[in-house]
PDB file of C-alpha atoms in Angstrom:
ATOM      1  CA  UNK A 175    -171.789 119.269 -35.013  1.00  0.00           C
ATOM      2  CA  UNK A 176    -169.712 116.284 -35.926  1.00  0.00           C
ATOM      3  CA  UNK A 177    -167.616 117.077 -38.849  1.00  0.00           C
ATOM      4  CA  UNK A 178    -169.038 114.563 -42.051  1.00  0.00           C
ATOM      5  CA  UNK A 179    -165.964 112.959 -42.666  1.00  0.00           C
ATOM      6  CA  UNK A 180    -165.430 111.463 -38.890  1.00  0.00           C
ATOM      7  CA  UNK A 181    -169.015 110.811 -38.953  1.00  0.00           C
ATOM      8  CA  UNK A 182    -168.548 107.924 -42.124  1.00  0.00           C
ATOM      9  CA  UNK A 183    -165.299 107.003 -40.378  1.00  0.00           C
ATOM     10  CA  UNK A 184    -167.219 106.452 -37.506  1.00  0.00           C
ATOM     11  CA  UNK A 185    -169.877 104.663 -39.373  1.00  0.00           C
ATOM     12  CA  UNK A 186    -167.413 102.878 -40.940  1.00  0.00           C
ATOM     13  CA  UNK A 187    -165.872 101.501 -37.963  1.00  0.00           C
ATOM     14  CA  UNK A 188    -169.124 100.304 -36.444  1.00  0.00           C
ATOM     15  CA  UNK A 189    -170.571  98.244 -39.957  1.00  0.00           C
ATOM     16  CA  UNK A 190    -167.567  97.220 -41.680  1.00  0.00           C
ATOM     17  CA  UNK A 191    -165.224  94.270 -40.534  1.00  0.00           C
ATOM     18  CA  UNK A 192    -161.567  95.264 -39.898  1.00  0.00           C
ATOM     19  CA  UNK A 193    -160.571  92.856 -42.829  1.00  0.00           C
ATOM     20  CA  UNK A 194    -162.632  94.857 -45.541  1.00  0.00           C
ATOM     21  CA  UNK A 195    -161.570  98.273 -43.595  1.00  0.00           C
ATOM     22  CA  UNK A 196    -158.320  97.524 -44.435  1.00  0.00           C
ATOM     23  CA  UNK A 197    -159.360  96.896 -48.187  1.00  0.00           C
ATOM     24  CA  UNK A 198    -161.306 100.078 -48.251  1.00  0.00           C
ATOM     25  CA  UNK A 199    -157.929 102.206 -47.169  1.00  0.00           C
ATOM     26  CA  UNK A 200    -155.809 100.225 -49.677  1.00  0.00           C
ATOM     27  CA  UNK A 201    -158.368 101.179 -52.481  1.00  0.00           C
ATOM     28  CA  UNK A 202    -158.808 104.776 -51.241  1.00  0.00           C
ATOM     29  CA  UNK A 203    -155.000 105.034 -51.523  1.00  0.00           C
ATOM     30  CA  UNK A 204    -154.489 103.856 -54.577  1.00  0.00           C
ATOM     31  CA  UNK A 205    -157.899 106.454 -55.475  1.00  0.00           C
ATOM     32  CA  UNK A 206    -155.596 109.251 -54.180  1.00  0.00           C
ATOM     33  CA  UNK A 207    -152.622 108.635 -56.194  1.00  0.00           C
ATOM     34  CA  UNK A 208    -153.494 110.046 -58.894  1.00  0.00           C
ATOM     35  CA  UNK A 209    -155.709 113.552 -57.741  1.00  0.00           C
ATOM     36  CA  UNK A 210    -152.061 114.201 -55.497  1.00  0.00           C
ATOM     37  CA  UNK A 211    -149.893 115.908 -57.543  1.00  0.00           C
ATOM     38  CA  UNK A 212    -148.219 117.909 -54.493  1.00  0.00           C
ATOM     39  CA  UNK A 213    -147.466 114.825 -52.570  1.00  0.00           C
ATOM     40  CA  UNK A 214    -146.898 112.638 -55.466  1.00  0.00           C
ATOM     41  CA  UNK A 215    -144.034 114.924 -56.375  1.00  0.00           C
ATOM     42  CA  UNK A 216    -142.682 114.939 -52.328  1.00  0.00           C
ATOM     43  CA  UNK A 217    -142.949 111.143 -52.559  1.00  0.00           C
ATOM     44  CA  UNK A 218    -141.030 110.654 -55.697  1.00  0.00           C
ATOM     45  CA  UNK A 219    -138.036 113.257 -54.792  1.00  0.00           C
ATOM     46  CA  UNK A 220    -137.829 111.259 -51.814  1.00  0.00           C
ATOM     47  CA  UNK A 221    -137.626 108.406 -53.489  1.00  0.00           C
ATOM     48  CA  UNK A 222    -135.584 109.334 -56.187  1.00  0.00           C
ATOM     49  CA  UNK A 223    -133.009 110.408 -53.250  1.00  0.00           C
ATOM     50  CA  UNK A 224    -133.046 107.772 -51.585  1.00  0.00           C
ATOM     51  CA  UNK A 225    -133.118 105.193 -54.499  1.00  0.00           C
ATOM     52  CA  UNK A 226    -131.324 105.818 -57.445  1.00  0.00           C
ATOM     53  CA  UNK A 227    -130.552 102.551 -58.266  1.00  0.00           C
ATOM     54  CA  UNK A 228    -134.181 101.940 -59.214  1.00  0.00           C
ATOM     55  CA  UNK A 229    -135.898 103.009 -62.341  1.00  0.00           C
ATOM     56  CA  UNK A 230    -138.456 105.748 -62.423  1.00  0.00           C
ATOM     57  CA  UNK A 231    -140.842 103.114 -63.008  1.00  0.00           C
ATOM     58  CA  UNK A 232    -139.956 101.275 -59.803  1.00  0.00           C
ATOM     59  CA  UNK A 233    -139.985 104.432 -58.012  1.00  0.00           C
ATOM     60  CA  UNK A 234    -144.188 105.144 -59.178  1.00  0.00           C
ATOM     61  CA  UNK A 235    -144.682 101.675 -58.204  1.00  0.00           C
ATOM     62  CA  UNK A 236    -143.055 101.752 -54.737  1.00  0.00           C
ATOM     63  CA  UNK A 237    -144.916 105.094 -54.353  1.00  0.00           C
ATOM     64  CA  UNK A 238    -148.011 103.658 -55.478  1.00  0.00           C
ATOM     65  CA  UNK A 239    -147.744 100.897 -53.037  1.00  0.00           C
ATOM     66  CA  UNK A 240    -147.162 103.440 -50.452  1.00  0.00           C
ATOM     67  CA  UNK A 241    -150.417 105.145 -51.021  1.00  0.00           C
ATOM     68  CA  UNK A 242    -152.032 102.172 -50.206  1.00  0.00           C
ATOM     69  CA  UNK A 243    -150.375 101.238 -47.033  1.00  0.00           C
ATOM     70  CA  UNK A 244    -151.302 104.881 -45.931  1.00  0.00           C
ATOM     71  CA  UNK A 245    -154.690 104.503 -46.913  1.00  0.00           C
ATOM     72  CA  UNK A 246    -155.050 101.411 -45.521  1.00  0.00           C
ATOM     73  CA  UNK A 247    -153.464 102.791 -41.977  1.00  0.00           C
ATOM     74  CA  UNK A 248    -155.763 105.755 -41.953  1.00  0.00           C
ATOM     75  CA  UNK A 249    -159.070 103.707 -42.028  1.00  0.00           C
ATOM     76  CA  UNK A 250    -157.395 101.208 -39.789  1.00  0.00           C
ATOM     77  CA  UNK A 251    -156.555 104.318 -37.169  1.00  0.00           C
ATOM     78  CA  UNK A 252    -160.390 104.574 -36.636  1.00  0.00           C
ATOM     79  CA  UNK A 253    -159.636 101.093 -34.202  1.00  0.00           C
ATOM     80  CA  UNK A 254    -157.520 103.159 -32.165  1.00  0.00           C
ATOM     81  CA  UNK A 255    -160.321 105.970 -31.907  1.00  0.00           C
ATOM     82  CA  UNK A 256    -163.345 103.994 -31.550  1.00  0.00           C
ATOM     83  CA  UNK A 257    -162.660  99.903 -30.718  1.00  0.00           C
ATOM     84  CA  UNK A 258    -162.708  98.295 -27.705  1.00  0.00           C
ATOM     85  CA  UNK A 259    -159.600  97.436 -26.008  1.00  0.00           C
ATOM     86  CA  UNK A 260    -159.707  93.981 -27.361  1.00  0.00           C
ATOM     87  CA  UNK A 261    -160.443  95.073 -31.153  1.00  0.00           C
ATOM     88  CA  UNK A 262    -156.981  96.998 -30.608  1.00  0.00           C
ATOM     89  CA  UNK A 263    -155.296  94.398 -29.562  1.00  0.00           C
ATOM     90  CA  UNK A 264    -156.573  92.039 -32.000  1.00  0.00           C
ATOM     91  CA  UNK A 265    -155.047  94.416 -34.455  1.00  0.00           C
ATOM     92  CA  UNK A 266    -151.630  94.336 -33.929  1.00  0.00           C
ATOM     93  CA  UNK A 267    -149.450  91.970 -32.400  1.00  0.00           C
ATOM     94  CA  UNK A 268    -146.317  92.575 -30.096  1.00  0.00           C
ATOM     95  CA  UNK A 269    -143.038  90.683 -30.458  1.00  0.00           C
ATOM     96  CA  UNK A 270    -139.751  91.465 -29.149  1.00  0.00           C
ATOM     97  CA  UNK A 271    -140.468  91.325 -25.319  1.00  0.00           C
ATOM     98  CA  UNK A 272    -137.581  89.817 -23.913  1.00  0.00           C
ATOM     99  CA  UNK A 273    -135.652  92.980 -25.475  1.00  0.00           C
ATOM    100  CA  UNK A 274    -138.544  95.202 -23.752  1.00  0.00           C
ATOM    101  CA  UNK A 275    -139.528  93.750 -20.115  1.00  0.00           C
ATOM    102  CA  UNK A 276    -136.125  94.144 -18.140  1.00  0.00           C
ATOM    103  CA  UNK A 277    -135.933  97.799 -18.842  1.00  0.00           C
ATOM    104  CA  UNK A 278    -140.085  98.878 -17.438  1.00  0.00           C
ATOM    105  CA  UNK A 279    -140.367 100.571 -14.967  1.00  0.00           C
ATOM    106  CA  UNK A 280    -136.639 101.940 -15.840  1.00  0.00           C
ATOM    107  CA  UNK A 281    -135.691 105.387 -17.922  1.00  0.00           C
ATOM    108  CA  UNK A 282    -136.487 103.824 -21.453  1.00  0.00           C
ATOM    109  CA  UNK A 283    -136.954 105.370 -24.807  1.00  0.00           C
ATOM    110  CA  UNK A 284    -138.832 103.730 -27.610  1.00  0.00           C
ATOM    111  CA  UNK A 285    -137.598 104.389 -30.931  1.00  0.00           C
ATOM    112  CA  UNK A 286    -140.326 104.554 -32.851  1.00  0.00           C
ATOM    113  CA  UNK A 287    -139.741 105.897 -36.571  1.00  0.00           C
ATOM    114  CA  UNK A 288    -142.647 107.319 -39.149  1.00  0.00           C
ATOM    115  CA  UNK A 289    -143.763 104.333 -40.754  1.00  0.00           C
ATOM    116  CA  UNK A 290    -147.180 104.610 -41.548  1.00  0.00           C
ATOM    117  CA  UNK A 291    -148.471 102.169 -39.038  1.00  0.00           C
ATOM    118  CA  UNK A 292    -146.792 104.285 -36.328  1.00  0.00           C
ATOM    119  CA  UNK A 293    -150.036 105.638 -34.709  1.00  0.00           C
ATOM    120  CA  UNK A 294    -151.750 102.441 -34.451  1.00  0.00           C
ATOM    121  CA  UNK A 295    -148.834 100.577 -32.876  1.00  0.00           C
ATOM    122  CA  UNK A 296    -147.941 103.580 -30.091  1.00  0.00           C
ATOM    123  CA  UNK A 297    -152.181 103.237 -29.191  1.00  0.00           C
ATOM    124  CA  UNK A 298    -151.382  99.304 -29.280  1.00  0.00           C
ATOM    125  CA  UNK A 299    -148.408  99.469 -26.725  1.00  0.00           C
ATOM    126  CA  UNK A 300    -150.223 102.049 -24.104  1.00  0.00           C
ATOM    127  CA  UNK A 301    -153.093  99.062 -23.819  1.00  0.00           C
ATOM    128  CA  UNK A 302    -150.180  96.824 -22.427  1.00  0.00           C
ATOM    129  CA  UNK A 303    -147.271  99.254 -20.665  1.00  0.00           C
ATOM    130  CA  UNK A 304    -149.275 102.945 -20.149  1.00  0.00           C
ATOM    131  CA  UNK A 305    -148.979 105.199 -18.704  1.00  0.00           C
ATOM    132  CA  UNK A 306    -146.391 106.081 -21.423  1.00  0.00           C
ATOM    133  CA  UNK A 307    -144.876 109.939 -22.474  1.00  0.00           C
ATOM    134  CA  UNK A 308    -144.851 111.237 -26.026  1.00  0.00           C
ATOM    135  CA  UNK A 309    -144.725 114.421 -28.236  1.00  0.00           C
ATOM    136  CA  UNK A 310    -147.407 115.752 -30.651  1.00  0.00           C
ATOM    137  CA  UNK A 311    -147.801 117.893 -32.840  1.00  0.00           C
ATOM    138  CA  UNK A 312    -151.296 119.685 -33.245  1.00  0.00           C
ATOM    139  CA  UNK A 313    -153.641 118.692 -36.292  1.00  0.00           C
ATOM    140  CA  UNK A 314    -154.966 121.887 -38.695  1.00  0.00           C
ATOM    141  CA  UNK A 315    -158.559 119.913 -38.055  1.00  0.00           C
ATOM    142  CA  UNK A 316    -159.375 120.356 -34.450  1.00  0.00           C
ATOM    143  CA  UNK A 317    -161.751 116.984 -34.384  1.00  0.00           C
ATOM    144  CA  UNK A 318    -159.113 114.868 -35.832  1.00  0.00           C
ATOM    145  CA  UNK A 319    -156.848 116.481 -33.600  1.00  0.00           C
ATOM    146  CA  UNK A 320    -159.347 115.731 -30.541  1.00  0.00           C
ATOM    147  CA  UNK A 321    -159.512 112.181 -31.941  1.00  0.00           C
ATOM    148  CA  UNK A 322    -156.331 111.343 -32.176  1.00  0.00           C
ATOM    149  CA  UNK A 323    -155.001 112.476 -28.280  1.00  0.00           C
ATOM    150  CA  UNK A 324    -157.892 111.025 -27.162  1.00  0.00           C
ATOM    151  CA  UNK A 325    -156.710 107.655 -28.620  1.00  0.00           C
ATOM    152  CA  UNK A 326    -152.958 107.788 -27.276  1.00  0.00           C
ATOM    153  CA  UNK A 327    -154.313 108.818 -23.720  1.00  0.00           C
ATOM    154  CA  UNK A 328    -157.407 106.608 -23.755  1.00  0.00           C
ATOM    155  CA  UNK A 329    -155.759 103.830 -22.279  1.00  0.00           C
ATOM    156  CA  UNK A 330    -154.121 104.093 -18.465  1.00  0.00           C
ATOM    157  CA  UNK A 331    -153.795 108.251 -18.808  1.00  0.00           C
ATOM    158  CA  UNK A 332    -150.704 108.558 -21.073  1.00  0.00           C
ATOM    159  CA  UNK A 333    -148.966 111.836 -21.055  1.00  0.00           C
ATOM    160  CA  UNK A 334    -148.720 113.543 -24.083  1.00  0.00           C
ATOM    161  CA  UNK A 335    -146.567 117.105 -24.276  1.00  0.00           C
ATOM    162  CA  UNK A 336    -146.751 119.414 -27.082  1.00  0.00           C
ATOM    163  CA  UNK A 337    -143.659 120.549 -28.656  1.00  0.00           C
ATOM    164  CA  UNK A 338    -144.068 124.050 -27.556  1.00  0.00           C
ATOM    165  CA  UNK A 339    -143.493 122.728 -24.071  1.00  0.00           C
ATOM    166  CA  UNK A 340    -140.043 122.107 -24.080  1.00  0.00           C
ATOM    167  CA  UNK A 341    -138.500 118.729 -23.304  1.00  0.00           C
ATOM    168  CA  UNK A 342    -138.252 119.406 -19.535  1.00  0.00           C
ATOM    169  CA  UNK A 343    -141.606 117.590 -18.999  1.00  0.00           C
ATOM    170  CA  UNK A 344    -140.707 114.687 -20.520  1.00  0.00           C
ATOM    171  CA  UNK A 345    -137.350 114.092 -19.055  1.00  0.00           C
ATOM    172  CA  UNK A 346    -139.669 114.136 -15.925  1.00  0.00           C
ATOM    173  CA  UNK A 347    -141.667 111.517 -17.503  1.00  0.00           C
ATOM    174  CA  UNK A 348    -138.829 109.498 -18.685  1.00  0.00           C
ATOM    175  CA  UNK A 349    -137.028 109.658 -14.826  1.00  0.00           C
ATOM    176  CA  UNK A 350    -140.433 108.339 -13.598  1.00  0.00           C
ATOM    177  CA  UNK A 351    -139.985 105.072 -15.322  1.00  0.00           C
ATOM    178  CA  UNK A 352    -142.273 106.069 -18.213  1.00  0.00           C
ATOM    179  CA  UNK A 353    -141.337 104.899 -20.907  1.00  0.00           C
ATOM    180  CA  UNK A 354    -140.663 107.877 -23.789  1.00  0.00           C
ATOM    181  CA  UNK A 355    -142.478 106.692 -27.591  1.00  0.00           C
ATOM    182  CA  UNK A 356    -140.149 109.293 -29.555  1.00  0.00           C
ATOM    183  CA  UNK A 357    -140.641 109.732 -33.367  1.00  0.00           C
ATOM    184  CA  UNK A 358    -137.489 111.819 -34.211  1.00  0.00           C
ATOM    185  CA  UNK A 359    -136.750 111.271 -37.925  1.00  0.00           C
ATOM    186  CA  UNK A 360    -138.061 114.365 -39.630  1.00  0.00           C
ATOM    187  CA  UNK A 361    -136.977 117.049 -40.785  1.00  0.00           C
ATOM    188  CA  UNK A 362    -137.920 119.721 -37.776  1.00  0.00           C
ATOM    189  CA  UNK A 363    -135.395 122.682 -39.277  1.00  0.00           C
ATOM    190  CA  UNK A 364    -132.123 123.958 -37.892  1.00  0.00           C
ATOM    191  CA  UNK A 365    -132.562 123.874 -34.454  1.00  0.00           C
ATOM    192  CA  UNK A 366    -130.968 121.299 -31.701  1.00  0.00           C
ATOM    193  CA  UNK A 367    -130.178 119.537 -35.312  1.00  0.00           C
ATOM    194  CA  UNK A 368    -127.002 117.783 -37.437  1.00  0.00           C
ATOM    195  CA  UNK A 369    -126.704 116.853 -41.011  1.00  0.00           C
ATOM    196  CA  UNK A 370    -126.207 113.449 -41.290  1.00  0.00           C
ATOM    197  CA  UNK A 371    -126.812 110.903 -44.071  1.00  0.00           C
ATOM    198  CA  UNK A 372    -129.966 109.159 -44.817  1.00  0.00           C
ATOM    199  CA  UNK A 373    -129.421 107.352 -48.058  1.00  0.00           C
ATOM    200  CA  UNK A 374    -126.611 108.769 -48.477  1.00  0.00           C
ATOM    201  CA  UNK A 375    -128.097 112.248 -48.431  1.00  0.00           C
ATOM    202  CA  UNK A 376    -127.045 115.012 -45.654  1.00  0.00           C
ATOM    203  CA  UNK A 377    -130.263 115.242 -43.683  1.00  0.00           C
ATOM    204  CA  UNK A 378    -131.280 117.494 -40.916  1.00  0.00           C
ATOM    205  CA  UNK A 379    -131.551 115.232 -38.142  1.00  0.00           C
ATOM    206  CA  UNK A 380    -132.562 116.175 -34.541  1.00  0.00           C
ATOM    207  CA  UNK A 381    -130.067 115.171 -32.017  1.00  0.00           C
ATOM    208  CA  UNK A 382    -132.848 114.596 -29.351  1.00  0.00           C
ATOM    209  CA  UNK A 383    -132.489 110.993 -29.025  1.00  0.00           C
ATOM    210  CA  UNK A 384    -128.880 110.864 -27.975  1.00  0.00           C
ATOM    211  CA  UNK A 385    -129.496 113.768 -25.448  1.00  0.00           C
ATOM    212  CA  UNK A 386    -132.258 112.469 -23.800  1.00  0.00           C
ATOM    213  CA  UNK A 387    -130.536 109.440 -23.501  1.00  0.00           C
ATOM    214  CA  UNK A 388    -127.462 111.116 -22.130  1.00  0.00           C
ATOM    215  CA  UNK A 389    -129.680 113.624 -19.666  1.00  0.00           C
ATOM    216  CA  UNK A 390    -131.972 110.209 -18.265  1.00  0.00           C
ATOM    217  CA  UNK A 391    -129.876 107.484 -18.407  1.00  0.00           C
ATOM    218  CA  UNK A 392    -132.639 105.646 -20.157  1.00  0.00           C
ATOM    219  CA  UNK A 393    -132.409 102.597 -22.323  1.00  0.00           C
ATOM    220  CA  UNK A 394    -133.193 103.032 -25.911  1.00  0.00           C
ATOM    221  CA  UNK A 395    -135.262 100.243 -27.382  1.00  0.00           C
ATOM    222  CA  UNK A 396    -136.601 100.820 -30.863  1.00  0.00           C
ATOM    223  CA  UNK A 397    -140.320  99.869 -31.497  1.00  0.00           C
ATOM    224  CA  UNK A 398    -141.330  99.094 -35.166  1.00  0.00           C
ATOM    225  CA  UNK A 399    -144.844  98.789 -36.043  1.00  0.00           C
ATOM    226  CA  UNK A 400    -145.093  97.051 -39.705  1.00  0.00           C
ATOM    227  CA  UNK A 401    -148.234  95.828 -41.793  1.00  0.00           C
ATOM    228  CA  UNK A 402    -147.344  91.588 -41.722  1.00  0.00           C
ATOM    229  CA  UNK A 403    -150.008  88.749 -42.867  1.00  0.00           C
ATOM    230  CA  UNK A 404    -153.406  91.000 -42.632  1.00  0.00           C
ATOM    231  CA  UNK A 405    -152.525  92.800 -39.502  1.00  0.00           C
ATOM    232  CA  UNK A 406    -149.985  95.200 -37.687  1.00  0.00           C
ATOM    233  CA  UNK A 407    -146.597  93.910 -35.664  1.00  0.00           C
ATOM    234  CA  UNK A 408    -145.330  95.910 -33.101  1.00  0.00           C
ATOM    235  CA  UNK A 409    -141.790  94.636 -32.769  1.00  0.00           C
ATOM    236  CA  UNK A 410    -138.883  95.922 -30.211  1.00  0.00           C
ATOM    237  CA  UNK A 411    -135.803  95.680 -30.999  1.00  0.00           C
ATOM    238  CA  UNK A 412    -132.427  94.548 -28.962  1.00  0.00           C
ATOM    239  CA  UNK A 413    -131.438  97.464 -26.344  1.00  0.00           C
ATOM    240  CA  UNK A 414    -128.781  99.679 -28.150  1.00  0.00           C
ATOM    241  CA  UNK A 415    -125.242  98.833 -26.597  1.00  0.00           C
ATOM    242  CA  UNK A 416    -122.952 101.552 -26.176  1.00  0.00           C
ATOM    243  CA  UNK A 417    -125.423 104.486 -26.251  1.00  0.00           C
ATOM    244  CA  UNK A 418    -125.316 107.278 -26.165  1.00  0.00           C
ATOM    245  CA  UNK A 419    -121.569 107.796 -26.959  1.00  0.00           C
ATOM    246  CA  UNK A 420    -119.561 110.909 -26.536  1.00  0.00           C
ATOM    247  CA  UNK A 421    -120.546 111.737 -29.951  1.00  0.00           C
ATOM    248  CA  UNK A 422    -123.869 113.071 -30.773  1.00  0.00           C
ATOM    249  CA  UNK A 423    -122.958 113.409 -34.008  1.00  0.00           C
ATOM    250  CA  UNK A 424    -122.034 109.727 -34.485  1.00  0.00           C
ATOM    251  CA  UNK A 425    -125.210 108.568 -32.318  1.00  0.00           C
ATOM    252  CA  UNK A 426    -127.568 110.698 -34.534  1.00  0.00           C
ATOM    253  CA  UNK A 427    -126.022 108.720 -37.498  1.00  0.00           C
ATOM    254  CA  UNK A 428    -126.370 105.412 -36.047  1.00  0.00           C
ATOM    255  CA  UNK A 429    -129.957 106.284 -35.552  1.00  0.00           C
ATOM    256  CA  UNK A 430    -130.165 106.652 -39.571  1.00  0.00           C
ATOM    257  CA  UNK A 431    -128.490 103.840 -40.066  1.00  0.00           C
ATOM    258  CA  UNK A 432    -130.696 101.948 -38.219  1.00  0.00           C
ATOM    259  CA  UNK A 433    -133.822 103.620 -39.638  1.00  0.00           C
ATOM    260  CA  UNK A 434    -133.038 103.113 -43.286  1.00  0.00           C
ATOM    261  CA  UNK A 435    -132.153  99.297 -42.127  1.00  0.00           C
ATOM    262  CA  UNK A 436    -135.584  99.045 -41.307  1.00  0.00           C
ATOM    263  CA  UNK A 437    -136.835 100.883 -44.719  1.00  0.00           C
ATOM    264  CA  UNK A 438    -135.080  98.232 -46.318  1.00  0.00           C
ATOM    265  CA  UNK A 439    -136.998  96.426 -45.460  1.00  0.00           C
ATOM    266  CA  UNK A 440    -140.509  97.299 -46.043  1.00  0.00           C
ATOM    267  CA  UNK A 441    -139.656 100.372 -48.128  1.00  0.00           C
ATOM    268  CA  UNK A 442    -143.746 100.996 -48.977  1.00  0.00           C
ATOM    269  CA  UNK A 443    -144.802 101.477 -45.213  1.00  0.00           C
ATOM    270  CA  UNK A 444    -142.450 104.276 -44.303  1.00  0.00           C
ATOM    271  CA  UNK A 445    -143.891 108.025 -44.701  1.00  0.00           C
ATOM    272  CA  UNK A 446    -142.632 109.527 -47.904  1.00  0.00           C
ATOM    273  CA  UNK A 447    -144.627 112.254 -48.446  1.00  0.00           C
ATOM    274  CA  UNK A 448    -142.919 114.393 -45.622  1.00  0.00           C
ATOM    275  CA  UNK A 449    -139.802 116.721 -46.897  1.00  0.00           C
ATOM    276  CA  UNK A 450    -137.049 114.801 -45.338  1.00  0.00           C
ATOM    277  CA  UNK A 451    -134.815 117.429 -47.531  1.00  0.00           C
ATOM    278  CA  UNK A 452    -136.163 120.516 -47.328  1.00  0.00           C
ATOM    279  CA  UNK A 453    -133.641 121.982 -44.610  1.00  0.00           C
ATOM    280  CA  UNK A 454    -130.049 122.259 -46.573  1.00  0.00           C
ATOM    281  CA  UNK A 455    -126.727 122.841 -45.757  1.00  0.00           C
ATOM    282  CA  UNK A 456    -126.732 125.963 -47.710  1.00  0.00           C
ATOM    283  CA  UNK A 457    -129.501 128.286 -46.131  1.00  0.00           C
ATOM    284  CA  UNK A 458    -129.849 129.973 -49.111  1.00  0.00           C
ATOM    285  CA  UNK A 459    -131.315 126.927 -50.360  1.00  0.00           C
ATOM    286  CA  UNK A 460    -134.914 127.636 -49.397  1.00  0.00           C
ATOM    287  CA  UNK A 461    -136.710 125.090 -51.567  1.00  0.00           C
ATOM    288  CA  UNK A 462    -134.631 122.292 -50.199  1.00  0.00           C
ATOM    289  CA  UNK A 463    -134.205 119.718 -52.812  1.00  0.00           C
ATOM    290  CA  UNK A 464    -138.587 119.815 -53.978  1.00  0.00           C
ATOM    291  CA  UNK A 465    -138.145 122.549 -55.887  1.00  0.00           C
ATOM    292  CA  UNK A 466    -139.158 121.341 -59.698  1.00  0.00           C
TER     293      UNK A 466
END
């Protein structure tokens, strides 16, 4: 029996116009705010962290407008589940090809960091360039979890490898010319991991992307997928120069760098509510930095 929830999504995405879905996520957002005390608190540590040149004020307000671009993403996401292949690519736009099309075919890695968007661009991107390789991470709901590797494989047979697998399959992948759409900027614990900064704040930061780089040969272009003028960009970036270097350590910072470039940018659409902090320095330190 189809779970309730995905059964209005689904209803949702058959009767309501992708204009007024988008509406709908903002408002349930903004409706979740308030009744999210646990993430509310994630959200503002992180922000807090990250920007203490703004007031506290600022910070609710950036957080607020977070809520909303999530909200609005998740509804959106039912596109990628249920639309047709135009409908999906109505919904988000790519930009950036000359960076992108001399490297296909090639060992490539797409950089593509947790802004909220991040799903619907990676679905976006397999309707043009699959098959493409990525990581996942199961879902506690097994339909969602059905739902969501059926979207990133719907389109040309993708292949997605759990993290339990080990990277071996995907440095297969990658040497095949497929290209690798690699979300490494959270906090995954101690292991195969550096502290760096991020905002200026020593972060546990996989070293993944400057390995696989180093172990393929493979180009790294960094995709971006941003809410823009009432729909989604998927934007790559200018091949990295120089990478990797004979420093992971300084390649895993660059890759920060980079990443809170982008944040800059459109600080509301990049996932806050994740524990960026929680692995310290100091082991004893088992709260990370969420602890009240």
């Amino acid at each position: 029996m189809i779970h309730p929830g995905i059964a209005l999504l689904r209803l949702l995405h058959a009767a309501v116009p992708v204009t007024t879905l988008a509406r709908l996520g903002e408002w349930l957002g903004s409706a979740l705010y308030p009744v999210s005390p646990t993430r509310r608190h994630i959200g503002l540590t992180n922000l807090r962290l990250c920007f203490p040149e703004l007031t506290e004020a600022e910070r609710r307000r950036l957080l607020k407008a977070h809520f909303r671009a999530l909200g609005r993403a998740t509804l959106l996401e039912t596109v990628s589940w249920w639309g047709e292949r135009a409908e999906v690519e109505g919904l988000t736009r790519l930009e950036g090809l000359d960076n992108l099309l001399p490297y296909l075919g090639k060992p490539l890695i797409w950089l593509a960091p947790h802004f909220v968007g991040l799903n619907i661009g990676g679905v976006r991107v397999s309707t043009e360039y699959a098959p493409v390789v990525s990581l996942y991470a199961h879902i506690k709901n097994p339909e969602v979890d059905r739902l969501m590797l059926h979207a990133r494989t719907r389109f040309g047979g993708s292949e997605l490898y759990s993290r339990q697998d080990g990277i071996k399959p995907v440095i297969r992948a990658i040497r095949k010319g497929l290209p690798f759409y690699y979300l490494p900027d959270m906090d995954f614990g101690r292991k195969d991991a550096v502290f760096v900064p991020f905002f200026g704040v020593p972060a546990a930061t996989i070293t993944g992307l400057s390995r696989l780089a180093k172990a393929t040969g493979a180009v790294v272009v960094p995709c971006i997928t941003r809410w823009q003028d009432g729909g989604y960009v998927a934007r790559f970036y200018p091949p990295w120069q120089d990478f990797p270097s004979a420093d992971v350590v300084a390649d895993t910072r660059r890759m920060n760098a980079f990443i809170e470039d982008r944040i800059r940018e459109m600080p509301e659409q990049y996932f806050w509510l994740h524990k960026r902090f929680k692995t310290r320095p100091d082991e004893k330190r088992k709260g990370g930095l969420y602890e009240d």
